[in-house]
């Protein structure tokens, strides 16, 4: 986080407060903290007294899943688990998990089986599990940015996996946000003013050297989505940018206009497997 303020002490105190807020939210959404709300939901299949943050994210998740006809689906965590286990083996077959194991995991993928009733969240299939990695980083980015605006900060860059800016750069120009490519190089930049951006690409986490098996799964096939190389979405808020980028990456360029139509202020930069870039 980068803040500009006339009072350095206030800025430092605010940064410490924001760090505490990020920790609070991590204790809701983390898959790696065993006592997070998400981890407890995945273990038990039901979570009572869920936080408002979790409920809000799940409601947004359902909306994007419906708008994308299921291309965005948080119930793909069983696929992650089976791929991670397979490629952790010393002599893992390069084609991926065995068909039987993959099919068993795939049968547990269906966002329509998530039920939110008040503050109770339940999963309708045995051994279902959620990952909110395609939306929670954006949500946390928004929470922090909104708090900073309420604290009186007018020139802010928040980068917490996704990016959101408040106002302009102090010199009046748009903020310049770098876009990293598959090699981790920042070759392009985009200008943002009171906007957010999110990038989705299979190169973010790969299971094996070819990169064909990676962390963004197509809920329809149960396999990694490889229609596109990268999707960047620019939107007013990071939550929707994050989810839309994942949805378009999975769905493909042909369905991107329809998905974007559900968020009129959002735009996308799409790179296909041949390196052709399309802006929508």
PDB file of C-alpha atoms in Angstrom:
ATOM      1  CA  UNK A   1       0.000   0.000   0.000  1.00  0.00           C
ATOM      2  CA  UNK A   2       1.232   3.478  -0.868  1.00  0.00           C
ATOM      3  CA  UNK A   3      -0.392   6.473   0.830  1.00  0.00           C
ATOM      4  CA  UNK A   4       0.079  10.203   0.340  1.00  0.00           C
ATOM      5  CA  UNK A   5      -0.860  12.436   3.285  1.00  0.00           C
ATOM      6  CA  UNK A   6       0.335  15.703   4.810  1.00  0.00           C
ATOM      7  CA  UNK A   7       0.679  14.033   8.230  1.00  0.00           C
ATOM      8  CA  UNK A   8       3.280  11.199   8.114  1.00  0.00           C
ATOM      9  CA  UNK A   9       2.327   9.983  11.587  1.00  0.00           C
ATOM     10  CA  UNK A  10      -1.302   9.582  10.592  1.00  0.00           C
ATOM     11  CA  UNK A  11      -0.213   7.692   7.466  1.00  0.00           C
ATOM     12  CA  UNK A  12       1.946   5.288   9.482  1.00  0.00           C
ATOM     13  CA  UNK A  13      -0.817   4.637  12.021  1.00  0.00           C
ATOM     14  CA  UNK A  14      -3.279   4.033   9.215  1.00  0.00           C
ATOM     15  CA  UNK A  15      -0.944   1.526   7.547  1.00  0.00           C
ATOM     16  CA  UNK A  16      -0.714  -0.408  10.824  1.00  0.00           C
ATOM     17  CA  UNK A  17      -4.508  -0.414  11.084  1.00  0.00           C
ATOM     18  CA  UNK A  18      -4.801  -1.685   7.515  1.00  0.00           C
ATOM     19  CA  UNK A  19      -2.344  -4.517   8.233  1.00  0.00           C
ATOM     20  CA  UNK A  20      -4.577  -5.610  11.123  1.00  0.00           C
ATOM     21  CA  UNK A  21      -7.613  -5.478   8.849  1.00  0.00           C
ATOM     22  CA  UNK A  22      -5.903  -7.663   6.248  1.00  0.00           C
ATOM     23  CA  UNK A  23      -5.079 -10.203   8.977  1.00  0.00           C
ATOM     24  CA  UNK A  24      -8.719 -10.210  10.104  1.00  0.00           C
ATOM     25  CA  UNK A  25      -9.883 -10.909   6.564  1.00  0.00           C
ATOM     26  CA  UNK A  26      -7.221 -13.580   6.058  1.00  0.00           C
ATOM     27  CA  UNK A  27      -8.719 -15.352   9.068  1.00  0.00           C
ATOM     28  CA  UNK A  28     -11.952 -15.522   7.094  1.00  0.00           C
ATOM     29  CA  UNK A  29     -10.812 -16.430   3.574  1.00  0.00           C
ATOM     30  CA  UNK A  30      -7.501 -18.285   3.903  1.00  0.00           C
ATOM     31  CA  UNK A  31      -7.222 -21.902   2.800  1.00  0.00           C
ATOM     32  CA  UNK A  32      -3.934 -22.208   4.689  1.00  0.00           C
ATOM     33  CA  UNK A  33      -5.143 -21.158   8.138  1.00  0.00           C
ATOM     34  CA  UNK A  34      -6.928 -24.208   9.613  1.00  0.00           C
ATOM     35  CA  UNK A  35      -9.263 -22.101  11.771  1.00  0.00           C
ATOM     36  CA  UNK A  36     -10.296 -19.623   9.106  1.00  0.00           C
ATOM     37  CA  UNK A  37     -14.006 -19.514   8.333  1.00  0.00           C
ATOM     38  CA  UNK A  38     -13.403 -20.995   4.887  1.00  0.00           C
ATOM     39  CA  UNK A  39     -11.292 -23.868   6.238  1.00  0.00           C
ATOM     40  CA  UNK A  40     -13.921 -24.709   8.841  1.00  0.00           C
ATOM     41  CA  UNK A  41     -16.668 -24.610   6.206  1.00  0.00           C
ATOM     42  CA  UNK A  42     -14.700 -26.957   3.953  1.00  0.00           C
ATOM     43  CA  UNK A  43     -14.083 -29.416   6.783  1.00  0.00           C
ATOM     44  CA  UNK A  44     -17.609 -29.545   8.165  1.00  0.00           C
ATOM     45  CA  UNK A  45     -19.699 -28.733   5.093  1.00  0.00           C
ATOM     46  CA  UNK A  46     -21.609 -26.145   7.103  1.00  0.00           C
ATOM     47  CA  UNK A  47     -20.698 -22.917   8.895  1.00  0.00           C
ATOM     48  CA  UNK A  48     -23.042 -21.156  11.281  1.00  0.00           C
ATOM     49  CA  UNK A  49     -22.620 -17.509  12.255  1.00  0.00           C
ATOM     50  CA  UNK A  50     -20.595 -16.758   9.137  1.00  0.00           C
ATOM     51  CA  UNK A  51     -19.217 -13.245   8.978  1.00  0.00           C
ATOM     52  CA  UNK A  52     -20.860 -10.576   6.828  1.00  0.00           C
ATOM     53  CA  UNK A  53     -17.653 -10.519   4.768  1.00  0.00           C
ATOM     54  CA  UNK A  54     -17.958 -14.192   3.845  1.00  0.00           C
ATOM     55  CA  UNK A  55     -21.677 -13.872   3.084  1.00  0.00           C
ATOM     56  CA  UNK A  56     -21.088 -10.828   0.858  1.00  0.00           C
ATOM     57  CA  UNK A  57     -18.360 -12.584  -1.102  1.00  0.00           C
ATOM     58  CA  UNK A  58     -20.476 -15.705  -1.582  1.00  0.00           C
ATOM     59  CA  UNK A  59     -23.412 -13.617  -2.811  1.00  0.00           C
ATOM     60  CA  UNK A  60     -21.172 -11.872  -5.347  1.00  0.00           C
ATOM     61  CA  UNK A  61     -19.674 -15.221  -6.282  1.00  0.00           C
ATOM     62  CA  UNK A  62     -23.087 -16.653  -7.087  1.00  0.00           C
ATOM     63  CA  UNK A  63     -23.969 -13.618  -9.203  1.00  0.00           C
ATOM     64  CA  UNK A  64     -20.784 -13.911 -11.300  1.00  0.00           C
ATOM     65  CA  UNK A  65     -21.186 -17.686 -11.572  1.00  0.00           C
ATOM     66  CA  UNK A  66     -24.700 -17.252 -12.917  1.00  0.00           C
ATOM     67  CA  UNK A  67     -23.665 -14.448 -15.278  1.00  0.00           C
ATOM     68  CA  UNK A  68     -20.870 -16.617 -16.687  1.00  0.00           C
ATOM     69  CA  UNK A  69     -22.984 -19.805 -16.880  1.00  0.00           C
ATOM     70  CA  UNK A  70     -20.729 -21.455 -14.339  1.00  0.00           C
ATOM     71  CA  UNK A  71     -17.355 -20.519 -15.838  1.00  0.00           C
ATOM     72  CA  UNK A  72     -16.614 -18.874 -12.498  1.00  0.00           C
ATOM     73  CA  UNK A  73     -17.149 -21.517  -9.829  1.00  0.00           C
ATOM     74  CA  UNK A  74     -15.594 -21.496  -6.341  1.00  0.00           C
ATOM     75  CA  UNK A  75     -16.283 -25.203  -5.786  1.00  0.00           C
ATOM     76  CA  UNK A  76     -13.273 -26.251  -7.901  1.00  0.00           C
ATOM     77  CA  UNK A  77     -11.117 -26.767  -4.797  1.00  0.00           C
ATOM     78  CA  UNK A  78     -11.387 -30.610  -5.068  1.00  0.00           C
ATOM     79  CA  UNK A  79      -9.795 -30.309  -8.526  1.00  0.00           C
ATOM     80  CA  UNK A  80      -6.929 -28.266  -7.063  1.00  0.00           C
ATOM     81  CA  UNK A  81      -6.411 -30.910  -4.386  1.00  0.00           C
ATOM     82  CA  UNK A  82      -6.308 -33.838  -6.819  1.00  0.00           C
ATOM     83  CA  UNK A  83      -3.910 -32.075  -9.196  1.00  0.00           C
ATOM     84  CA  UNK A  84      -1.651 -30.915  -6.386  1.00  0.00           C
ATOM     85  CA  UNK A  85      -1.496 -34.433  -4.931  1.00  0.00           C
ATOM     86  CA  UNK A  86      -0.824 -35.999  -8.313  1.00  0.00           C
ATOM     87  CA  UNK A  87       2.018 -33.707  -9.357  1.00  0.00           C
ATOM     88  CA  UNK A  88       3.609 -33.901  -5.908  1.00  0.00           C
ATOM     89  CA  UNK A  89       4.435 -37.548  -6.627  1.00  0.00           C
ATOM     90  CA  UNK A  90       8.089 -38.175  -7.639  1.00  0.00           C
ATOM     91  CA  UNK A  91       7.127 -40.006 -10.859  1.00  0.00           C
ATOM     92  CA  UNK A  92       3.895 -38.171 -11.643  1.00  0.00           C
ATOM     93  CA  UNK A  93       2.493 -38.968 -15.080  1.00  0.00           C
ATOM     94  CA  UNK A  94       2.581 -35.797 -17.210  1.00  0.00           C
ATOM     95  CA  UNK A  95      -1.005 -36.247 -18.438  1.00  0.00           C
ATOM     96  CA  UNK A  96      -2.374 -35.478 -14.989  1.00  0.00           C
ATOM     97  CA  UNK A  97      -4.465 -37.401 -12.458  1.00  0.00           C
ATOM     98  CA  UNK A  98      -6.021 -40.747 -13.277  1.00  0.00           C
ATOM     99  CA  UNK A  99      -9.418 -40.434 -14.946  1.00  0.00           C
ATOM    100  CA  UNK A 100     -11.250 -42.134 -12.089  1.00  0.00           C
ATOM    101  CA  UNK A 101      -9.816 -39.818  -9.447  1.00  0.00           C
ATOM    102  CA  UNK A 102     -10.429 -36.788 -11.624  1.00  0.00           C
ATOM    103  CA  UNK A 103     -14.030 -37.770 -12.277  1.00  0.00           C
ATOM    104  CA  UNK A 104     -14.664 -38.262  -8.557  1.00  0.00           C
ATOM    105  CA  UNK A 105     -13.334 -34.780  -7.827  1.00  0.00           C
ATOM    106  CA  UNK A 106     -15.235 -33.282 -10.756  1.00  0.00           C
ATOM    107  CA  UNK A 107     -18.544 -34.620  -9.440  1.00  0.00           C
ATOM    108  CA  UNK A 108     -18.138 -32.386  -6.388  1.00  0.00           C
ATOM    109  CA  UNK A 109     -17.949 -29.183  -8.479  1.00  0.00           C
ATOM    110  CA  UNK A 110     -21.229 -27.244  -8.676  1.00  0.00           C
ATOM    111  CA  UNK A 111     -21.668 -23.696  -7.385  1.00  0.00           C
ATOM    112  CA  UNK A 112     -25.442 -24.234  -7.265  1.00  0.00           C
ATOM    113  CA  UNK A 113     -24.899 -26.517  -4.264  1.00  0.00           C
ATOM    114  CA  UNK A 114     -23.756 -23.586  -2.097  1.00  0.00           C
ATOM    115  CA  UNK A 115     -26.584 -22.446   0.173  1.00  0.00           C
ATOM    116  CA  UNK A 116     -26.498 -19.190   2.105  1.00  0.00           C
ATOM    117  CA  UNK A 117     -29.382 -18.769   4.538  1.00  0.00           C
ATOM    118  CA  UNK A 118     -28.899 -15.735   6.716  1.00  0.00           C
ATOM    119  CA  UNK A 119     -25.533 -16.278   8.373  1.00  0.00           C
ATOM    120  CA  UNK A 120     -25.464 -20.046   7.776  1.00  0.00           C
ATOM    121  CA  UNK A 121     -23.504 -21.398   4.814  1.00  0.00           C
ATOM    122  CA  UNK A 122     -23.821 -25.020   3.787  1.00  0.00           C
ATOM    123  CA  UNK A 123     -22.450 -27.193   0.997  1.00  0.00           C
ATOM    124  CA  UNK A 124     -24.916 -29.571  -0.603  1.00  0.00           C
ATOM    125  CA  UNK A 125     -22.579 -32.329  -1.787  1.00  0.00           C
ATOM    126  CA  UNK A 126     -20.402 -34.658   0.261  1.00  0.00           C
ATOM    127  CA  UNK A 127     -16.733 -33.632   0.378  1.00  0.00           C
ATOM    128  CA  UNK A 128     -17.297 -30.361  -1.457  1.00  0.00           C
ATOM    129  CA  UNK A 129     -14.794 -27.593  -0.822  1.00  0.00           C
ATOM    130  CA  UNK A 130     -14.550 -23.953  -1.812  1.00  0.00           C
ATOM    131  CA  UNK A 131     -11.689 -21.756  -2.882  1.00  0.00           C
ATOM    132  CA  UNK A 132     -12.308 -18.011  -2.981  1.00  0.00           C
ATOM    133  CA  UNK A 133      -8.896 -17.219  -4.439  1.00  0.00           C
ATOM    134  CA  UNK A 134     -10.600 -15.887  -7.579  1.00  0.00           C
ATOM    135  CA  UNK A 135     -12.444 -13.161  -5.698  1.00  0.00           C
ATOM    136  CA  UNK A 136     -11.265 -12.766  -2.098  1.00  0.00           C
ATOM    137  CA  UNK A 137      -8.066 -10.892  -2.971  1.00  0.00           C
ATOM    138  CA  UNK A 138     -10.171  -8.365  -4.836  1.00  0.00           C
ATOM    139  CA  UNK A 139     -12.622  -8.109  -1.945  1.00  0.00           C
ATOM    140  CA  UNK A 140      -9.851  -7.524   0.594  1.00  0.00           C
ATOM    141  CA  UNK A 141      -8.377  -4.883  -1.701  1.00  0.00           C
ATOM    142  CA  UNK A 142     -11.744  -3.101  -1.782  1.00  0.00           C
ATOM    143  CA  UNK A 143     -12.241  -3.261   1.983  1.00  0.00           C
ATOM    144  CA  UNK A 144      -8.849  -1.670   2.556  1.00  0.00           C
ATOM    145  CA  UNK A 145      -9.359   0.978  -0.126  1.00  0.00           C
ATOM    146  CA  UNK A 146     -12.787   1.911   1.246  1.00  0.00           C
ATOM    147  CA  UNK A 147     -11.402   2.242   4.769  1.00  0.00           C
ATOM    148  CA  UNK A 148      -8.593   4.455   3.498  1.00  0.00           C
ATOM    149  CA  UNK A 149     -11.055   6.704   1.708  1.00  0.00           C
ATOM    150  CA  UNK A 150     -13.050   6.994   4.940  1.00  0.00           C
ATOM    151  CA  UNK A 151      -9.820   7.955   6.724  1.00  0.00           C
ATOM    152  CA  UNK A 152      -9.444  10.901   4.356  1.00  0.00           C
ATOM    153  CA  UNK A 153      -6.847   9.551   1.944  1.00  0.00           C
ATOM    154  CA  UNK A 154      -7.423  10.829  -1.590  1.00  0.00           C
ATOM    155  CA  UNK A 155      -4.286   9.477  -3.348  1.00  0.00           C
ATOM    156  CA  UNK A 156      -3.827   5.767  -2.732  1.00  0.00           C
ATOM    157  CA  UNK A 157      -2.508   2.651  -4.444  1.00  0.00           C
ATOM    158  CA  UNK A 158      -3.512  -0.680  -2.891  1.00  0.00           C
ATOM    159  CA  UNK A 159      -1.870  -3.811  -4.300  1.00  0.00           C
ATOM    160  CA  UNK A 160      -2.963  -6.961  -2.492  1.00  0.00           C
ATOM    161  CA  UNK A 161      -2.843  -9.467  -5.306  1.00  0.00           C
ATOM    162  CA  UNK A 162      -5.172  -7.188  -7.270  1.00  0.00           C
ATOM    163  CA  UNK A 163      -4.840  -3.411  -7.671  1.00  0.00           C
ATOM    164  CA  UNK A 164      -7.119  -0.529  -6.778  1.00  0.00           C
ATOM    165  CA  UNK A 165      -6.370   3.171  -6.819  1.00  0.00           C
ATOM    166  CA  UNK A 166      -8.102   6.137  -5.226  1.00  0.00           C
ATOM    167  CA  UNK A 167      -8.015   9.424  -7.060  1.00  0.00           C
ATOM    168  CA  UNK A 168      -5.080  10.348  -9.231  1.00  0.00           C
ATOM    169  CA  UNK A 169      -1.358  10.449  -8.647  1.00  0.00           C
ATOM    170  CA  UNK A 170      -0.550  13.501  -6.483  1.00  0.00           C
ATOM    171  CA  UNK A 171       0.736  15.304  -9.598  1.00  0.00           C
ATOM    172  CA  UNK A 172      -2.686  14.942 -11.257  1.00  0.00           C
ATOM    173  CA  UNK A 173      -1.966  12.173 -13.763  1.00  0.00           C
ATOM    174  CA  UNK A 174      -3.542   8.704 -13.748  1.00  0.00           C
ATOM    175  CA  UNK A 175      -1.854   6.037 -11.695  1.00  0.00           C
ATOM    176  CA  UNK A 176       0.269   3.724 -13.852  1.00  0.00           C
ATOM    177  CA  UNK A 177      -0.157   0.055 -12.964  1.00  0.00           C
ATOM    178  CA  UNK A 178       2.241  -2.452 -14.488  1.00  0.00           C
ATOM    179  CA  UNK A 179       1.047  -5.697 -16.062  1.00  0.00           C
ATOM    180  CA  UNK A 180       3.381  -8.646 -15.693  1.00  0.00           C
ATOM    181  CA  UNK A 181       3.628 -11.250 -18.425  1.00  0.00           C
ATOM    182  CA  UNK A 182       4.112 -15.017 -18.132  1.00  0.00           C
ATOM    183  CA  UNK A 183       7.848 -14.474 -17.529  1.00  0.00           C
ATOM    184  CA  UNK A 184       7.158 -12.062 -14.680  1.00  0.00           C
ATOM    185  CA  UNK A 185       8.317  -9.037 -16.684  1.00  0.00           C
ATOM    186  CA  UNK A 186       6.424  -5.750 -16.588  1.00  0.00           C
ATOM    187  CA  UNK A 187       6.237  -4.773 -20.233  1.00  0.00           C
ATOM    188  CA  UNK A 188       2.902  -2.936 -20.276  1.00  0.00           C
ATOM    189  CA  UNK A 189       1.148  -0.401 -18.086  1.00  0.00           C
ATOM    190  CA  UNK A 190      -2.412   0.843 -17.821  1.00  0.00           C
ATOM    191  CA  UNK A 191      -3.683   4.136 -16.428  1.00  0.00           C
ATOM    192  CA  UNK A 192      -6.220   4.026 -13.594  1.00  0.00           C
ATOM    193  CA  UNK A 193      -8.210   6.753 -11.828  1.00  0.00           C
ATOM    194  CA  UNK A 194     -10.603   5.584  -9.105  1.00  0.00           C
ATOM    195  CA  UNK A 195     -10.506   2.119 -10.655  1.00  0.00           C
ATOM    196  CA  UNK A 196      -9.272  -1.400 -10.044  1.00  0.00           C
ATOM    197  CA  UNK A 197      -7.561  -3.995 -12.182  1.00  0.00           C
ATOM    198  CA  UNK A 198      -7.167  -7.748 -11.890  1.00  0.00           C
ATOM    199  CA  UNK A 199      -5.170 -10.214 -13.962  1.00  0.00           C
ATOM    200  CA  UNK A 200      -5.952 -13.881 -14.561  1.00  0.00           C
ATOM    201  CA  UNK A 201      -3.416 -16.213 -16.161  1.00  0.00           C
ATOM    202  CA  UNK A 202      -2.612 -19.878 -15.854  1.00  0.00           C
ATOM    203  CA  UNK A 203       1.067 -19.016 -15.487  1.00  0.00           C
ATOM    204  CA  UNK A 204       0.353 -17.749 -11.961  1.00  0.00           C
ATOM    205  CA  UNK A 205       0.609 -21.231 -10.452  1.00  0.00           C
ATOM    206  CA  UNK A 206       1.601 -24.214 -12.565  1.00  0.00           C
ATOM    207  CA  UNK A 207       1.773 -27.851 -11.504  1.00  0.00           C
ATOM    208  CA  UNK A 208       4.388 -28.978 -14.038  1.00  0.00           C
ATOM    209  CA  UNK A 209       6.954 -27.436 -16.423  1.00  0.00           C
ATOM    210  CA  UNK A 210       4.801 -27.246 -19.573  1.00  0.00           C
ATOM    211  CA  UNK A 211       2.249 -25.024 -17.851  1.00  0.00           C
ATOM    212  CA  UNK A 212      -0.676 -26.898 -19.382  1.00  0.00           C
ATOM    213  CA  UNK A 213      -1.785 -28.034 -15.931  1.00  0.00           C
ATOM    214  CA  UNK A 214      -2.329 -24.983 -13.738  1.00  0.00           C
ATOM    215  CA  UNK A 215      -4.535 -23.558 -11.012  1.00  0.00           C
ATOM    216  CA  UNK A 216      -7.411 -22.099 -13.067  1.00  0.00           C
ATOM    217  CA  UNK A 217      -9.850 -24.912 -13.715  1.00  0.00           C
ATOM    218  CA  UNK A 218     -12.708 -25.156 -16.176  1.00  0.00           C
ATOM    219  CA  UNK A 219     -15.679 -26.408 -14.126  1.00  0.00           C
ATOM    220  CA  UNK A 220     -17.182 -27.919 -17.275  1.00  0.00           C
ATOM    221  CA  UNK A 221     -14.265 -30.270 -18.002  1.00  0.00           C
ATOM    222  CA  UNK A 222     -12.504 -30.554 -14.647  1.00  0.00           C
ATOM    223  CA  UNK A 223      -9.221 -29.680 -16.346  1.00  0.00           C
ATOM    224  CA  UNK A 224      -7.119 -26.535 -16.519  1.00  0.00           C
ATOM    225  CA  UNK A 225      -8.532 -23.830 -18.799  1.00  0.00           C
ATOM    226  CA  UNK A 226      -6.233 -23.104 -21.738  1.00  0.00           C
ATOM    227  CA  UNK A 227      -8.369 -21.115 -24.170  1.00  0.00           C
ATOM    228  CA  UNK A 228      -6.488 -17.918 -23.300  1.00  0.00           C
ATOM    229  CA  UNK A 229      -3.090 -16.863 -21.994  1.00  0.00           C
ATOM    230  CA  UNK A 230      -4.103 -13.838 -19.948  1.00  0.00           C
ATOM    231  CA  UNK A 231      -7.091 -11.655 -19.099  1.00  0.00           C
ATOM    232  CA  UNK A 232      -6.901  -8.218 -17.492  1.00  0.00           C
ATOM    233  CA  UNK A 233     -10.154  -6.644 -16.313  1.00  0.00           C
ATOM    234  CA  UNK A 234     -10.516  -2.994 -15.342  1.00  0.00           C
ATOM    235  CA  UNK A 235     -13.549  -2.120 -13.234  1.00  0.00           C
ATOM    236  CA  UNK A 236     -14.617   0.350 -10.544  1.00  0.00           C
ATOM    237  CA  UNK A 237     -13.991  -2.197  -7.794  1.00  0.00           C
ATOM    238  CA  UNK A 238     -11.425  -4.958  -7.377  1.00  0.00           C
ATOM    239  CA  UNK A 239     -13.967  -7.568  -6.289  1.00  0.00           C
ATOM    240  CA  UNK A 240     -15.739  -7.590  -9.634  1.00  0.00           C
ATOM    241  CA  UNK A 241     -12.514  -7.165 -11.600  1.00  0.00           C
ATOM    242  CA  UNK A 242     -11.032 -10.224  -9.874  1.00  0.00           C
ATOM    243  CA  UNK A 243     -14.048 -12.474 -10.462  1.00  0.00           C
ATOM    244  CA  UNK A 244     -14.680 -11.295 -14.025  1.00  0.00           C
ATOM    245  CA  UNK A 245     -11.053 -11.873 -15.025  1.00  0.00           C
ATOM    246  CA  UNK A 246     -11.259 -15.484 -13.864  1.00  0.00           C
ATOM    247  CA  UNK A 247     -14.648 -16.008 -15.501  1.00  0.00           C
ATOM    248  CA  UNK A 248     -13.461 -14.703 -18.880  1.00  0.00           C
ATOM    249  CA  UNK A 249     -10.196 -16.652 -18.694  1.00  0.00           C
ATOM    250  CA  UNK A 250     -12.190 -19.858 -18.282  1.00  0.00           C
ATOM    251  CA  UNK A 251     -15.037 -19.043 -20.663  1.00  0.00           C
ATOM    252  CA  UNK A 252     -12.892 -17.771 -23.540  1.00  0.00           C
ATOM    253  CA  UNK A 253     -12.875 -14.686 -25.744  1.00  0.00           C
ATOM    254  CA  UNK A 254     -16.113 -15.535 -27.564  1.00  0.00           C
ATOM    255  CA  UNK A 255     -18.138 -15.344 -24.359  1.00  0.00           C
ATOM    256  CA  UNK A 256     -16.302 -12.345 -22.917  1.00  0.00           C
ATOM    257  CA  UNK A 257     -18.645  -9.646 -24.304  1.00  0.00           C
ATOM    258  CA  UNK A 258     -21.659 -11.329 -22.741  1.00  0.00           C
ATOM    259  CA  UNK A 259     -19.939 -11.642 -19.378  1.00  0.00           C
ATOM    260  CA  UNK A 260     -18.758  -8.026 -19.467  1.00  0.00           C
ATOM    261  CA  UNK A 261     -22.276  -6.881 -20.335  1.00  0.00           C
ATOM    262  CA  UNK A 262     -23.287  -7.750 -16.764  1.00  0.00           C
ATOM    263  CA  UNK A 263     -20.830  -5.082 -15.500  1.00  0.00           C
ATOM    264  CA  UNK A 264     -21.283  -2.081 -17.829  1.00  0.00           C
ATOM    265  CA  UNK A 265     -18.318  -0.090 -16.453  1.00  0.00           C
ATOM    266  CA  UNK A 266     -15.869  -2.991 -16.816  1.00  0.00           C
ATOM    267  CA  UNK A 267     -13.475  -3.527 -19.717  1.00  0.00           C
ATOM    268  CA  UNK A 268     -11.020  -6.299 -20.574  1.00  0.00           C
ATOM    269  CA  UNK A 269      -7.681  -6.853 -22.278  1.00  0.00           C
ATOM    270  CA  UNK A 270      -7.563 -10.430 -23.566  1.00  0.00           C
ATOM    271  CA  UNK A 271      -4.483 -12.277 -24.823  1.00  0.00           C
ATOM    272  CA  UNK A 272      -5.010 -15.555 -26.651  1.00  0.00           C
ATOM    273  CA  UNK A 273      -2.596 -18.452 -27.001  1.00  0.00           C
ATOM    274  CA  UNK A 274      -1.131 -16.965 -30.219  1.00  0.00           C
ATOM    275  CA  UNK A 275      -0.341 -13.700 -28.463  1.00  0.00           C
ATOM    276  CA  UNK A 276      -3.146 -11.731 -30.138  1.00  0.00           C
ATOM    277  CA  UNK A 277      -4.440  -8.979 -27.832  1.00  0.00           C
ATOM    278  CA  UNK A 278      -8.099  -7.876 -27.931  1.00  0.00           C
ATOM    279  CA  UNK A 279      -9.545  -4.990 -25.956  1.00  0.00           C
ATOM    280  CA  UNK A 280     -13.235  -5.004 -25.037  1.00  0.00           C
TER     281      UNK A 280
END
